[in-house]
Amino acid sequence: MKLKLIHICNDEKFIDAAINQFATFETVESLFFIVAKNRSVSLVKKINSNVIIFGTIQEAVQKANASDAHAVVLHSIFFRISDLSKLKTPIILCCWGKETYYDMNDNEKKIILLDLYKPKTRTLLQTAKSNRPLIEKIKSFIKKFGIYQLRNRQYKHFFQKLIAISTVLPEEFALIGHPEKMRFPLRYMSLKPQRRTIQTRNRAEGTTPRILVGNSLNATNNHADILEKLNSLGKKIEVVLPISYGGKEPYKKALKEFVSHLENIIPIYLDSFMERIEYQKILDSCDAAIFGHIRQQAVGNISYMISYGYKVFLYKESVCYQHFKNLGCTIFTIDDDLEKELDHLTLDKTSAQKNNDLWFNDKDPQKYIQSMHIFFENLEKAIR
């Protein structure tokens, strides 16, 4: 039989890659249900006859339940669990990170518990929270002992219903701790990957180094701890900080206040949304990159910098560090390598080319397509 899948997703930039991929799988018939407020879609560009736009998740769930689909693929969780739990067909969840990781102080308990924040960032978060209006603090308190407890029970029950799970990195599947679930090997990538040319950087000796720090405003970037460490090295450093999305205004205000007291840090804030080409030009102007996430996050940015021959620094305990080390990449740690590498940030040509090759080979489309077909065969057996 031909496997029929319905994909439910938000208006997200990654969805185009999935639409393109599933159009090539001859044994699978896919419909994409995009849920967007007022049915206004801007990030998904591949609108065709297999894409239907809904104004609410309730409409999408109702339509899915009335269809003859064999399974529903959820591309992350952007909607209330109470609505998604009404789906009647087997569910495959594509985990992007936000729906799986939680910190010990988070009210919402998910699947993978990690110590997400370094000391300085944890303190900065508390400062941001203390500066909230009183009404917001009261709402948070009420939610903690009411809504969140209900949500946590719903989430646990919903997760048990899943037939399969995909994770951005293979290492994450083991962390989830549900070996009885099938692993869906989906990757939001082109099936015709292009070889990247290593960037040549010739910054004049004595000029101020420029370093990318993080990928968003989310506090899981651990901005404060990284910036304080850079400041302590006693050398003027330009720091590019992408903070246009992923966090809240109180944290942004607290972060900028924190940076204002760091005498060696010259901040370059990316406060507004940038088109991809414009953003990549900013990345290419940097000498190196530091990502302070402990959880899986910023994989696209990390991959970009690694594949183009930049030095990338991560915390040794981070999921991404484990992944890229497992691939065989030359990668550096924030704690052990940053200070000694600051005066020679350019990666040697041999290591840069090796990283480039490893990145490209990891995207082997034939191996990937084969893994997807094997999954489809196993899924068909499971739902018969």
CSV table of N, CA and C in Angstrom, one decimal, residues 67 118 139 144 157 190 238 244 252 279 294 301 303 342 356 358:
chain,number,residue,atom,x,y,z
A,67,SER,N,-9.6,12.3,7.6
A,67,SER,CA,-8.9,11.8,6.5
A,67,SER,C,-8.6,10.3,6.6
A,118,LYS,N,24.6,28.3,33.0
A,118,LYS,CA,25.8,28.5,33.7
A,118,LYS,C,25.5,29.5,34.8
A,139,LYS,N,0.8,36.0,37.9
A,139,LYS,CA,0.4,35.1,36.9
A,139,LYS,C,1.3,33.9,36.9
A,144,LYS,N,2.3,28.1,38.0
A,144,LYS,CA,3.2,27.1,38.6
A,144,LYS,C,2.5,26.0,39.3
A,157,HIS,N,1.5,12.0,29.1
A,157,HIS,CA,0.5,11.1,28.5
A,157,HIS,C,0.6,11.2,27.0
A,190,SER,N,18.7,19.5,2.2
A,190,SER,CA,18.5,19.3,0.7
A,190,SER,C,19.0,18.0,0.3
A,238,GLU,N,35.5,42.4,19.5
A,238,GLU,CA,34.1,42.7,19.0
A,238,GLU,C,33.3,41.4,19.1
A,244,SER,N,17.6,38.8,17.9
A,244,SER,CA,16.4,39.3,17.3
A,244,SER,C,15.2,38.4,17.6
A,252,LYS,N,16.6,40.6,27.5
A,252,LYS,CA,17.4,41.4,26.6
A,252,LYS,C,17.9,42.7,27.4
A,279,TYR,N,22.5,37.8,6.8
A,279,TYR,CA,23.0,37.2,8.0
A,279,TYR,C,24.3,36.4,7.8
A,294,ILE,N,24.0,24.1,26.3
A,294,ILE,CA,24.2,22.7,26.8
A,294,ILE,C,23.3,21.7,26.1
A,301,ASN,N,23.7,27.1,12.7
A,301,ASN,CA,24.8,28.0,12.8
A,301,ASN,C,26.2,27.3,13.0
A,303,SER,N,27.0,24.3,12.2
A,303,SER,CA,27.4,23.6,11.0
A,303,SER,C,27.9,24.5,9.9
A,342,LEU,N,42.9,32.4,21.6
A,342,LEU,CA,42.4,33.7,21.3
A,342,LEU,C,43.4,34.5,20.4
A,356,ASN,N,35.3,20.4,6.7
A,356,ASN,CA,34.5,20.6,5.5
A,356,ASN,C,34.1,19.3,4.9
A,358,LEU,N,34.0,16.3,6.4
A,358,LEU,CA,33.1,15.6,7.3
A,358,LEU,C,31.7,16.1,7.3
